[in-house]
Amino acid sequence: MNIKATLSNPKARAGLKAAFLALALLLAFLAGREFHELRHYEETVVSAPGLTERKMLSDYLASLEGTWMDSPVFVYDSGVPGGSVFVMGNVHPYEPATSLAAYIIMENIKVSKGKVFVLPQGNRSASTTGMLANAYPKFFSVPTSFGAKKYRLGDRGTNPLDQWPDPFTYVNYPSRQNLAYQDIRNMNRTYPGRPDGTLTERAAYAVMELIRREKIDLAIDMHEASLMYPVVGTYVAHDRSFDLAMMAAMTLTAGSFDMKCESSPKGLRGLSHREWGDYSDTLAVLMETPEPFIDRVVGPMTEQLFTEGKDEFLDVAARHGLTYVPYSYETGAPLWYRCGRHLSGALEAVAQMGAFFPEKEVLVEWPGYEELKEHDCGYFLHDPGKADPKLVFKQ
Amino acid sequence: MVFLEQAIHVLYFVFAGIIGWFLLRNLFKRASRPGIVYDIVYAYCVIPFLLRVLFIK
């Protein structure tokens, strides 16, 4: 058979083109099925019985209603006058130890004085898409006594299906500081937001409104960071909350794990630790844990790397002094360690607020670093099948 | 402003559809670049536009 003759035959050539198209459509179907699964998968959380109210971000900015940025806020009010605390996870959903920490808080919280607001999915839209070109797993699982619980592994920025196109340069409002173009979808660069801005700016504005309207005394934004990034294993605190964060860092370092404390730079705009404090009366604190999964030098991006945090390349980097926190392959940075740091980090910040400002005291309990070290994360998650249906939420 | 944002958002989906349509048309009917490799390229490049228009990725 002469290939040249076949290719010059119009009918045979059209058939070949149709075959290429069919192959492309097959690839589109196979890939699309996976993207669709991540986009529409719902995580389950069983709230502790102390839940008093479930609000939505759209209660603070109506235009978010019906969008993928609308996200539930869970309120735990002791009924005893005291301060108020806001805890937020998953602003960057490729750092999902933060949403898992928020879920562990929600499933185990006991408030005996003051109020606690928990927003486990800060940027819900970003949790419905994966990082481009990084060959990430779509989900990670946490083993529990009732089986594995599956959670989404998302992106850093809002899903382009919900906010697109990106500009050539992103100009933060109202500072007018120029930032990287993709940061227009990065919620932690869009504070204080605006009610008539992009979807991400509107979600940021809704969070600001929550802090202002609910008169939040202490606002905690949970993140994870690569180990080769200087701001890792640290509190980043606004000017007014710097003393309490420094005390919390010293207390944690003396008793549990190394925790640094840094002051929020005044010249870097759009971040929670800066704008929450500047545009409201809250004491703003951001926390970072070490997450090897998002370091640039690591090997295959597997679920195991995410949950255990063990990587030999990072181990070599650490031995050459290239990481900003101690790291070894033997211990890694497992999920319980990262969640535990956030849980104890938040508890210590709440305790220090009560010490510095007795009128803002909040008395609250949830599992901390030592409990997670002993039992791991799954121990503190409850079986949705056996729980009161009124306390089971999907998102 | 919110309406304008949404209008631009929708417009870009329409653009994605138009570009996807042109790629499809050029796969079967084009004057330049007649090689078989370009058949593969045109067919493959339809994928992202298709997934975007279908609101999948």
mmCIF file of N, CA, C and O in Angstrom, chain A residues 84-87 217-222 234-237 240-252 257 259-261 283-287 340-357 360-364 366:
data_model
loop_
_atom_site.group_PDB
_atom_site.id
_atom_site.type_symbol
_atom_site.label_atom_id
_atom_site.label_comp_id
_atom_site.label_asym_id
_atom_site.label_seq_id
_atom_site.Cartn_x
_atom_site.Cartn_y
_atom_site.Cartn_z
ATOM 1 N N SER A 84 -14.702 37.420 70.241
ATOM 2 C CA SER A 84 -15.105 36.626 69.078
ATOM 3 C C SER A 84 -13.873 36.305 68.243
ATOM 4 O O SER A 84 -12.980 37.136 68.088
ATOM 5 N N VAL A 85 -13.857 35.076 67.737
ATOM 6 C CA VAL A 85 -12.704 34.599 66.962
ATOM 7 C C VAL A 85 -13.199 34.108 65.607
ATOM 8 O O VAL A 85 -14.257 33.472 65.520
ATOM 9 N N PHE A 86 -12.438 34.416 64.560
ATOM 10 C CA PHE A 86 -12.748 33.933 63.211
ATOM 11 C C PHE A 86 -11.575 33.086 62.737
ATOM 12 O O PHE A 86 -10.419 33.525 62.795
ATOM 13 N N VAL A 87 -11.872 31.843 62.302
ATOM 14 C CA VAL A 87 -10.817 30.951 61.808
ATOM 15 C C VAL A 87 -11.151 30.579 60.368
ATOM 16 O O VAL A 87 -12.267 30.119 60.084
ATOM 17 N N ASP A 217 -12.824 39.878 67.082
ATOM 18 C CA ASP A 217 -11.676 40.390 67.843
ATOM 19 C C ASP A 217 -10.358 39.801 67.329
ATOM 20 O O ASP A 217 -9.353 40.490 67.273
ATOM 21 N N LEU A 218 -10.378 38.508 67.016
ATOM 22 C CA LEU A 218 -9.152 37.858 66.538
ATOM 23 C C LEU A 218 -9.488 37.074 65.269
ATOM 24 O O LEU A 218 -10.381 36.221 65.282
ATOM 25 N N ALA A 219 -8.794 37.385 64.180
ATOM 26 C CA ALA A 219 -9.055 36.702 62.907
ATOM 27 C C ALA A 219 -7.805 35.924 62.505
ATOM 28 O O ALA A 219 -6.709 36.488 62.432
ATOM 29 N N ILE A 220 -8.007 34.619 62.268
ATOM 30 C CA ILE A 220 -6.866 33.736 61.986
ATOM 31 C C ILE A 220 -7.014 33.146 60.588
ATOM 32 O O ILE A 220 -8.033 32.519 60.269
ATOM 33 N N ASP A 221 -5.995 33.341 59.765
ATOM 34 C CA ASP A 221 -5.994 32.851 58.381
ATOM 35 C C ASP A 221 -4.944 31.739 58.288
ATOM 36 O O ASP A 221 -3.752 31.989 58.487
ATOM 37 N N MET A 222 -5.399 30.492 58.005
ATOM 38 C CA MET A 222 -4.468 29.354 58.011
ATOM 39 C C MET A 222 -3.941 29.058 56.600
ATOM 40 O O MET A 222 -4.715 29.014 55.643
ATOM 41 N N THR A 234 5.448 29.766 60.790
ATOM 42 C CA THR A 234 5.466 31.088 61.433
ATOM 43 C C THR A 234 4.070 31.695 61.557
ATOM 44 O O THR A 234 3.150 31.315 60.835
ATOM 45 N N TYR A 235 3.950 32.613 62.496
ATOM 46 C CA TYR A 235 2.822 33.542 62.512
ATOM 47 C C TYR A 235 3.262 34.768 61.718
ATOM 48 O O TYR A 235 4.423 35.198 61.834
ATOM 49 N N VAL A 236 2.357 35.341 60.948
ATOM 50 C CA VAL A 236 2.594 36.677 60.385
ATOM 51 C C VAL A 236 1.501 37.554 60.974
ATOM 52 O O VAL A 236 0.309 37.271 60.790
ATOM 53 N N ALA A 237 1.892 38.561 61.711
ATOM 54 C CA ALA A 237 0.915 39.303 62.500
ATOM 55 C C ALA A 237 0.886 40.776 62.118
ATOM 56 O O ALA A 237 1.916 41.398 61.835
ATOM 57 N N ARG A 240 -1.055 45.461 65.411
ATOM 58 C CA ARG A 240 -1.778 45.414 66.689
ATOM 59 C C ARG A 240 -1.753 44.027 67.319
ATOM 60 O O ARG A 240 -1.950 43.887 68.518
ATOM 61 N N SER A 241 -1.563 42.985 66.497
ATOM 62 C CA SER A 241 -1.588 41.622 67.055
ATOM 63 C C SER A 241 -0.183 41.037 67.191
ATOM 64 O O SER A 241 -0.031 39.857 67.531
ATOM 65 N N PHE A 242 0.834 41.857 66.939
ATOM 66 C CA PHE A 242 2.194 41.325 66.928
ATOM 67 C C PHE A 242 2.630 40.803 68.301
ATOM 68 O O PHE A 242 3.248 39.739 68.402
ATOM 69 N N ASP A 243 2.277 41.556 69.364
ATOM 70 C CA ASP A 243 2.688 41.135 70.712
ATOM 71 C C ASP A 243 2.080 39.784 71.095
ATOM 72 O O ASP A 243 2.767 38.903 71.611
ATOM 73 N N LEU A 244 0.791 39.630 70.809
ATOM 74 C CA LEU A 244 0.146 38.364 71.200
ATOM 75 C C LEU A 244 0.684 37.208 70.349
ATOM 76 O O LEU A 244 0.872 36.093 70.846
ATOM 77 N N ALA A 245 0.963 37.486 69.070
ATOM 78 C CA ALA A 245 1.507 36.427 68.211
ATOM 79 C C ALA A 245 2.917 36.045 68.664
ATOM 80 O O ALA A 245 3.288 34.868 68.667
ATOM 81 N N MET A 246 3.700 37.041 69.059
ATOM 82 C CA MET A 246 5.066 36.771 69.531
ATOM 83 C C MET A 246 5.038 35.932 70.804
ATOM 84 O O MET A 246 5.797 34.965 70.942
ATOM 85 N N MET A 247 4.109 36.273 71.711
ATOM 86 C CA MET A 247 3.983 35.492 72.954
ATOM 87 C C MET A 247 3.537 34.060 72.640
ATOM 88 O O MET A 247 4.040 33.089 73.224
ATOM 89 N N ALA A 248 2.594 33.951 71.698
ATOM 90 C CA ALA A 248 2.106 32.620 71.326
ATOM 91 C C ALA A 248 3.248 31.808 70.708
ATOM 92 O O ALA A 248 3.410 30.624 71.015
ATOM 93 N N ALA A 249 4.049 32.440 69.862
ATOM 94 C CA ALA A 249 5.169 31.736 69.212
ATOM 95 C C ALA A 249 6.179 31.255 70.252
ATOM 96 O O ALA A 249 6.663 30.115 70.186
ATOM 97 N N MET A 250 6.478 32.115 71.233
ATOM 98 C CA MET A 250 7.453 31.734 72.274
ATOM 99 C C MET A 250 6.910 30.589 73.127
ATOM 100 O O MET A 250 7.630 29.652 73.468
ATOM 101 N N THR A 251 5.610 30.666 73.447
ATOM 102 C CA THR A 251 4.997 29.618 74.272
ATOM 103 C C THR A 251 5.018 28.279 73.538
ATOM 104 O O THR A 251 5.359 27.236 74.111
ATOM 105 N N LEU A 252 4.653 28.297 72.249
ATOM 106 C CA LEU A 252 4.636 27.057 71.466
ATOM 107 C C LEU A 252 6.045 26.492 71.313
ATOM 108 O O LEU A 252 6.263 25.286 71.430
ATOM 109 N N PHE A 257 6.371 22.904 69.586
ATOM 110 C CA PHE A 257 7.088 22.865 68.305
ATOM 111 C C PHE A 257 7.623 24.257 67.986
ATOM 112 O O PHE A 257 7.123 25.254 68.518
ATOM 113 N N MET A 259 8.019 27.671 66.421
ATOM 114 C CA MET A 259 7.113 28.590 65.726
ATOM 115 C C MET A 259 7.795 29.955 65.700
ATOM 116 O O MET A 259 8.260 30.451 66.735
ATOM 117 N N LYS A 260 7.870 30.538 64.514
ATOM 118 C CA LYS A 260 8.460 31.869 64.385
ATOM 119 C C LYS A 260 7.351 32.912 64.398
ATOM 120 O O LYS A 260 6.174 32.577 64.361
ATOM 121 N N CYS A 261 7.734 34.160 64.406
ATOM 122 C CA CYS A 261 6.753 35.239 64.326
ATOM 123 C C CYS A 261 7.325 36.361 63.488
ATOM 124 O O CYS A 261 8.467 36.782 63.713
ATOM 125 N N LEU A 283 -7.763 41.816 65.373
ATOM 126 C CA LEU A 283 -6.354 41.450 65.535
ATOM 127 C C LEU A 283 -6.085 40.350 64.503
ATOM 128 O O LEU A 283 -6.612 39.252 64.625
ATOM 129 N N ALA A 284 -5.317 40.674 63.468
ATOM 130 C CA ALA A 284 -5.161 39.751 62.341
ATOM 131 C C ALA A 284 -3.876 38.940 62.450
ATOM 132 O O ALA A 284 -2.803 39.485 62.702
ATOM 133 N N VAL A 285 -4.017 37.627 62.287
ATOM 134 C CA VAL A 285 -2.855 36.730 62.338
ATOM 135 C C VAL A 285 -2.964 35.713 61.202
ATOM 136 O O VAL A 285 -4.032 35.145 60.973
ATOM 137 N N LEU A 286 -1.874 35.488 60.489
ATOM 138 C CA LEU A 286 -1.813 34.428 59.479
ATOM 139 C C LEU A 286 -0.839 33.374 59.984
ATOM 140 O O LEU A 286 0.181 33.704 60.601
ATOM 141 N N MET A 287 -1.151 32.096 59.746
ATOM 142 C CA MET A 287 -0.237 31.024 60.172
ATOM 143 C C MET A 287 0.192 30.202 58.965
ATOM 144 O O MET A 287 -0.626 29.907 58.099
ATOM 145 N N GLY A 340 -1.960 19.677 63.312
ATOM 146 C CA GLY A 340 -1.717 19.887 64.741
ATOM 147 C C GLY A 340 -1.105 21.250 65.015
ATOM 148 O O GLY A 340 -1.469 21.934 65.975
ATOM 149 N N ARG A 341 -0.165 21.651 64.176
ATOM 150 C CA ARG A 341 0.451 22.983 64.322
ATOM 151 C C ARG A 341 -0.615 24.068 64.225
ATOM 152 O O ARG A 341 -0.620 25.024 65.012
ATOM 153 N N HIS A 342 -1.501 23.939 63.236
ATOM 154 C CA HIS A 342 -2.542 24.961 63.075
ATOM 155 C C HIS A 342 -3.500 24.977 64.260
ATOM 156 O O HIS A 342 -3.888 26.040 64.739
ATOM 157 N N LEU A 343 -3.874 23.775 64.705
ATOM 158 C CA LEU A 343 -4.857 23.706 65.798
ATOM 159 C C LEU A 343 -4.283 24.301 67.083
ATOM 160 O O LEU A 343 -4.927 25.111 67.748
ATOM 161 N N SER A 344 -3.048 23.915 67.415
ATOM 162 C CA SER A 344 -2.429 24.479 68.624
ATOM 163 C C SER A 344 -2.051 25.948 68.408
ATOM 164 O O SER A 344 -2.124 26.751 69.342
ATOM 165 N N GLY A 345 -1.638 26.272 67.181
ATOM 166 C CA GLY A 345 -1.287 27.672 66.882
ATOM 167 C C GLY A 345 -2.477 28.591 67.076
ATOM 168 O O GLY A 345 -2.353 29.690 67.645
ATOM 169 N N ALA A 346 -3.654 28.143 66.622
ATOM 170 C CA ALA A 346 -4.862 28.964 66.777
ATOM 171 C C ALA A 346 -5.269 29.034 68.245
ATOM 172 O O ALA A 346 -5.609 30.109 68.761
ATOM 173 N N LEU A 347 -5.213 27.881 68.942
ATOM 174 C CA LEU A 347 -5.587 27.876 70.366
ATOM 175 C C LEU A 347 -4.701 28.809 71.183
ATOM 176 O O LEU A 347 -5.170 29.540 72.052
ATOM 177 N N GLU A 348 -3.394 28.783 70.878
ATOM 178 C CA GLU A 348 -2.462 29.616 71.637
ATOM 179 C C GLU A 348 -2.708 31.106 71.359
ATOM 180 O O GLU A 348 -2.622 31.937 72.267
ATOM 181 N N ALA A 349 -3.029 31.429 70.096
ATOM 182 C CA ALA A 349 -3.326 32.837 69.768
ATOM 183 C C ALA A 349 -4.579 33.291 70.511
ATOM 184 O O ALA A 349 -4.624 34.421 71.041
ATOM 185 N N VAL A 350 -5.597 32.413 70.586
ATOM 186 C CA VAL A 350 -6.826 32.758 71.318
ATOM 187 C C VAL A 350 -6.499 32.966 72.798
ATOM 188 O O VAL A 350 -6.959 33.930 73.428
ATOM 189 N N ALA A 351 -5.683 32.076 73.358
ATOM 190 C CA ALA A 351 -5.326 32.191 74.778
ATOM 191 C C ALA A 351 -4.568 33.494 75.041
ATOM 192 O O ALA A 351 -4.820 34.188 76.035
ATOM 193 N N GLN A 352 -3.652 33.837 74.136
ATOM 194 C CA GLN A 352 -2.877 35.067 74.330
ATOM 195 C C GLN A 352 -3.748 36.306 74.194
ATOM 196 O O GLN A 352 -3.527 37.301 74.880
ATOM 197 N N MET A 353 -4.760 36.256 73.312
ATOM 198 C CA MET A 353 -5.664 37.404 73.210
ATOM 199 C C MET A 353 -6.354 37.628 74.556
ATOM 200 O O MET A 353 -6.492 38.761 75.024
ATOM 201 N N GLY A 354 -6.783 36.520 75.202
ATOM 202 C CA GLY A 354 -7.426 36.634 76.505
ATOM 203 C C GLY A 354 -6.486 37.195 77.557
ATOM 204 O O GLY A 354 -6.904 37.922 78.456
ATOM 205 N N ALA A 355 -5.191 36.860 77.433
ATOM 206 C CA ALA A 355 -4.218 37.358 78.412
ATOM 207 C C ALA A 355 -3.941 38.853 78.195
ATOM 208 O O ALA A 355 -3.830 39.620 79.146
ATOM 209 N N PHE A 356 -3.829 39.263 76.919
ATOM 210 C CA PHE A 356 -3.534 40.673 76.621
ATOM 211 C C PHE A 356 -4.776 41.556 76.784
ATOM 212 O O PHE A 356 -4.671 42.703 77.174
ATOM 213 N N PHE A 357 -5.937 41.013 76.396
ATOM 214 C CA PHE A 357 -7.182 41.804 76.423
ATOM 215 C C PHE A 357 -8.258 40.985 77.151
ATOM 216 O O PHE A 357 -9.060 40.311 76.511
ATOM 217 N N LYS A 360 -11.760 40.608 75.958
ATOM 218 C CA LYS A 360 -12.002 39.879 74.708
ATOM 219 C C LYS A 360 -11.787 38.369 74.876
ATOM 220 O O LYS A 360 -11.673 37.642 73.889
ATOM 221 N N GLU A 361 -11.749 37.915 76.101
ATOM 222 C CA GLU A 361 -11.412 36.505 76.339
ATOM 223 C C GLU A 361 -12.425 35.554 75.675
ATOM 224 O O GLU A 361 -13.632 35.764 75.730
ATOM 225 N N VAL A 362 -11.906 34.522 75.044
ATOM 226 C CA VAL A 362 -12.731 33.442 74.476
ATOM 227 C C VAL A 362 -12.202 32.134 75.069
ATOM 228 O O VAL A 362 -11.009 31.862 75.004
ATOM 229 N N LEU A 363 -13.111 31.355 75.674
ATOM 230 C CA LEU A 363 -12.698 30.064 76.226
ATOM 231 C C LEU A 363 -13.182 28.974 75.282
ATOM 232 O O LEU A 363 -14.395 28.800 75.087
ATOM 233 N N VAL A 364 -12.245 28.276 74.695
ATOM 234 C CA VAL A 364 -12.600 27.314 73.658
ATOM 235 C C VAL A 364 -11.676 26.103 73.740
ATOM 236 O O VAL A 364 -10.527 26.211 74.178
ATOM 237 N N TRP A 366 -10.477 22.541 71.442
ATOM 238 C CA TRP A 366 -10.486 21.587 70.330
ATOM 239 C C TRP A 366 -9.164 20.832 70.391
ATOM 240 O O TRP A 366 -8.254 21.266 71.110
#
